[in-house]
Amino acid sequence: MKLVAVFALMLSSAFAGVSDFTVTFYQPARIAGTQLKPGAYRVKVDGDKMIIRDGRKTIEASVKSEQVSDKFKSTSVRYLTGDGQLTVDEIRIGGTNTKLVLN
């Protein structure tokens, strides 16, 4: 029983600590008050902080990592609409059961 609990803790830590992945925005979107153009971005997650890089530009946002029961087939983005702009609400990381909810 202890072995199963330790394995589950290690597994959840590994997915909760998803460190690097790529996300593609197909429309202009806002993250942490910064407007992003459509395109592919490198994302790094460190605890409750997400860092998005686009060449020289770096954006940091506070996130909450949540685990769901099924793995996501591909990386996808959910948006909120307000003031005529799209704001990133969450990013679902493909190949994992992890979603990042922006605060």
mmCIF file of C-alpha atoms in Angstrom:
data_model
loop_
_atom_site.group_PDB
_atom_site.id
_atom_site.type_symbol
_atom_site.label_atom_id
_atom_site.label_comp_id
_atom_site.label_asym_id
_atom_site.label_seq_id
_atom_site.Cartn_x
_atom_site.Cartn_y
_atom_site.Cartn_z
ATOM 1 C CA MET A 1 0.000 0.000 0.000
ATOM 2 C CA LYS A 2 2.792 2.420 0.863
ATOM 3 C CA LEU A 3 4.522 1.664 -2.425
ATOM 4 C CA VAL A 4 1.363 2.557 -4.359
ATOM 5 C CA ALA A 5 0.989 5.820 -2.429
ATOM 6 C CA VAL A 6 4.626 6.772 -3.051
ATOM 7 C CA PHE A 7 4.316 5.928 -6.779
ATOM 8 C CA ALA A 8 1.099 7.973 -7.054
ATOM 9 C CA LEU A 9 2.791 10.917 -5.311
ATOM 10 C CA MET A 10 5.803 10.700 -7.646
ATOM 11 C CA LEU A 11 3.543 10.447 -10.698
ATOM 12 C CA SER A 12 1.412 13.416 -9.672
ATOM 13 C CA SER A 13 4.538 15.432 -8.903
ATOM 14 C CA ALA A 14 5.927 14.623 -12.330
ATOM 15 C CA PHE A 15 2.773 15.793 -14.107
ATOM 16 C CA ALA A 16 2.214 18.728 -11.779
ATOM 17 C CA GLY A 17 5.773 19.769 -12.625
ATOM 18 C CA VAL A 18 5.290 19.688 -16.396
ATOM 19 C CA SER A 19 8.178 21.920 -17.198
ATOM 20 C CA ASP A 20 8.257 22.714 -20.923
ATOM 21 C CA PHE A 21 5.777 22.516 -23.753
ATOM 22 C CA THR A 22 4.617 24.475 -26.780
ATOM 23 C CA VAL A 23 1.230 26.131 -27.137
ATOM 24 C CA THR A 24 -0.185 27.690 -30.285
ATOM 25 C CA PHE A 25 -2.589 30.613 -30.191
ATOM 26 C CA TYR A 26 -4.622 30.907 -33.380
ATOM 27 C CA GLN A 27 -6.088 34.285 -32.435
ATOM 28 C CA PRO A 28 -4.741 37.321 -30.582
ATOM 29 C CA ALA A 29 -5.022 36.619 -26.843
ATOM 30 C CA ARG A 30 -4.244 38.224 -23.506
ATOM 31 C CA ILE A 31 -2.245 36.675 -20.684
ATOM 32 C CA ALA A 32 -1.432 38.593 -17.504
ATOM 33 C CA GLY A 33 -2.446 41.850 -19.184
ATOM 34 C CA THR A 34 -0.141 41.315 -22.164
ATOM 35 C CA GLN A 35 -1.511 40.955 -25.684
ATOM 36 C CA LEU A 36 -0.022 38.043 -27.641
ATOM 37 C CA LYS A 37 -0.121 37.680 -31.414
ATOM 38 C CA PRO A 38 -1.183 34.395 -32.984
ATOM 39 C CA GLY A 39 1.668 31.908 -33.122
ATOM 40 C CA ALA A 40 3.555 29.182 -31.285
ATOM 41 C CA TYR A 41 5.038 29.950 -27.872
ATOM 42 C CA ARG A 42 7.347 28.053 -25.529
ATOM 43 C CA VAL A 43 5.852 27.637 -22.064
ATOM 44 C CA LYS A 44 7.681 26.739 -18.888
ATOM 45 C CA VAL A 45 5.882 25.952 -15.644
ATOM 46 C CA ASP A 46 7.607 26.347 -12.307
ATOM 47 C CA GLY A 47 5.283 25.617 -9.397
ATOM 48 C CA ASP A 48 2.471 28.166 -9.554
ATOM 49 C CA LYS A 49 4.189 30.332 -12.170
ATOM 50 C CA MET A 50 3.945 30.005 -15.951
ATOM 51 C CA ILE A 51 6.548 31.679 -18.151
ATOM 52 C CA ILE A 52 5.779 32.226 -21.838
ATOM 53 C CA ARG A 53 8.596 33.083 -24.213
ATOM 54 C CA ASP A 54 8.409 34.580 -27.655
ATOM 55 C CA GLY A 55 11.919 35.419 -28.758
ATOM 56 C CA ARG A 56 13.057 38.158 -26.401
ATOM 57 C CA LYS A 57 9.639 38.750 -24.863
ATOM 58 C CA THR A 58 8.875 36.949 -21.565
ATOM 59 C CA ILE A 59 5.502 36.942 -19.849
ATOM 60 C CA GLU A 60 4.869 35.542 -16.376
ATOM 61 C CA ALA A 61 1.450 34.517 -15.107
ATOM 62 C CA SER A 62 0.179 32.908 -11.944
ATOM 63 C CA VAL A 63 -1.404 29.490 -12.568
ATOM 64 C CA LYS A 64 -2.985 26.647 -10.674
ATOM 65 C CA SER A 65 -2.180 23.144 -11.902
ATOM 66 C CA GLU A 66 -5.142 20.762 -11.793
ATOM 67 C CA GLN A 67 -5.313 17.050 -12.577
ATOM 68 C CA VAL A 68 -8.262 15.506 -14.434
ATOM 69 C CA SER A 69 -9.191 11.850 -14.832
ATOM 70 C CA ASP A 70 -8.420 11.457 -18.555
ATOM 71 C CA LYS A 71 -5.389 12.547 -20.563
ATOM 72 C CA PHE A 72 -5.818 15.324 -23.102
ATOM 73 C CA LYS A 73 -5.184 14.190 -26.686
ATOM 74 C CA SER A 74 -3.654 17.514 -27.687
ATOM 75 C CA THR A 75 -2.758 20.838 -26.139
ATOM 76 C CA SER A 76 -5.696 23.219 -26.209
ATOM 77 C CA VAL A 77 -6.573 26.655 -24.897
ATOM 78 C CA ARG A 78 -9.809 27.895 -23.326
ATOM 79 C CA TYR A 79 -10.567 31.603 -23.521
ATOM 80 C CA LEU A 80 -12.772 34.116 -21.745
ATOM 81 C CA THR A 81 -14.306 36.875 -23.833
ATOM 82 C CA GLY A 82 -14.613 40.382 -22.472
ATOM 83 C CA ASP A 83 -14.252 43.915 -23.806
ATOM 84 C CA GLY A 84 -13.956 42.471 -27.308
ATOM 85 C CA GLN A 85 -10.763 40.590 -26.405
ATOM 86 C CA LEU A 86 -9.893 36.972 -25.720
ATOM 87 C CA THR A 87 -8.155 36.244 -22.429
ATOM 88 C CA VAL A 88 -6.570 32.847 -21.810
ATOM 89 C CA ASP A 89 -8.471 31.063 -19.030
ATOM 90 C CA GLU A 90 -6.761 27.664 -19.070
ATOM 91 C CA ILE A 91 -4.321 25.560 -21.034
ATOM 92 C CA ARG A 92 -4.830 21.799 -21.282
ATOM 93 C CA ILE A 93 -1.513 20.067 -21.865
ATOM 94 C CA GLY A 94 -1.674 17.339 -24.518
ATOM 95 C CA GLY A 95 -0.452 13.875 -23.525
ATOM 96 C CA THR A 96 -1.046 14.582 -19.828
ATOM 97 C CA ASN A 97 -3.989 14.896 -17.487
ATOM 98 C CA THR A 98 -2.822 18.371 -16.431
ATOM 99 C CA LYS A 99 -4.575 21.650 -17.037
ATOM 100 C CA LEU A 100 -3.231 25.038 -16.044
ATOM 101 C CA VAL A 101 -5.840 27.483 -14.817
ATOM 102 C CA LEU A 102 -4.718 31.092 -14.962
ATOM 103 C CA ASN A 103 -5.430 33.197 -11.891
#
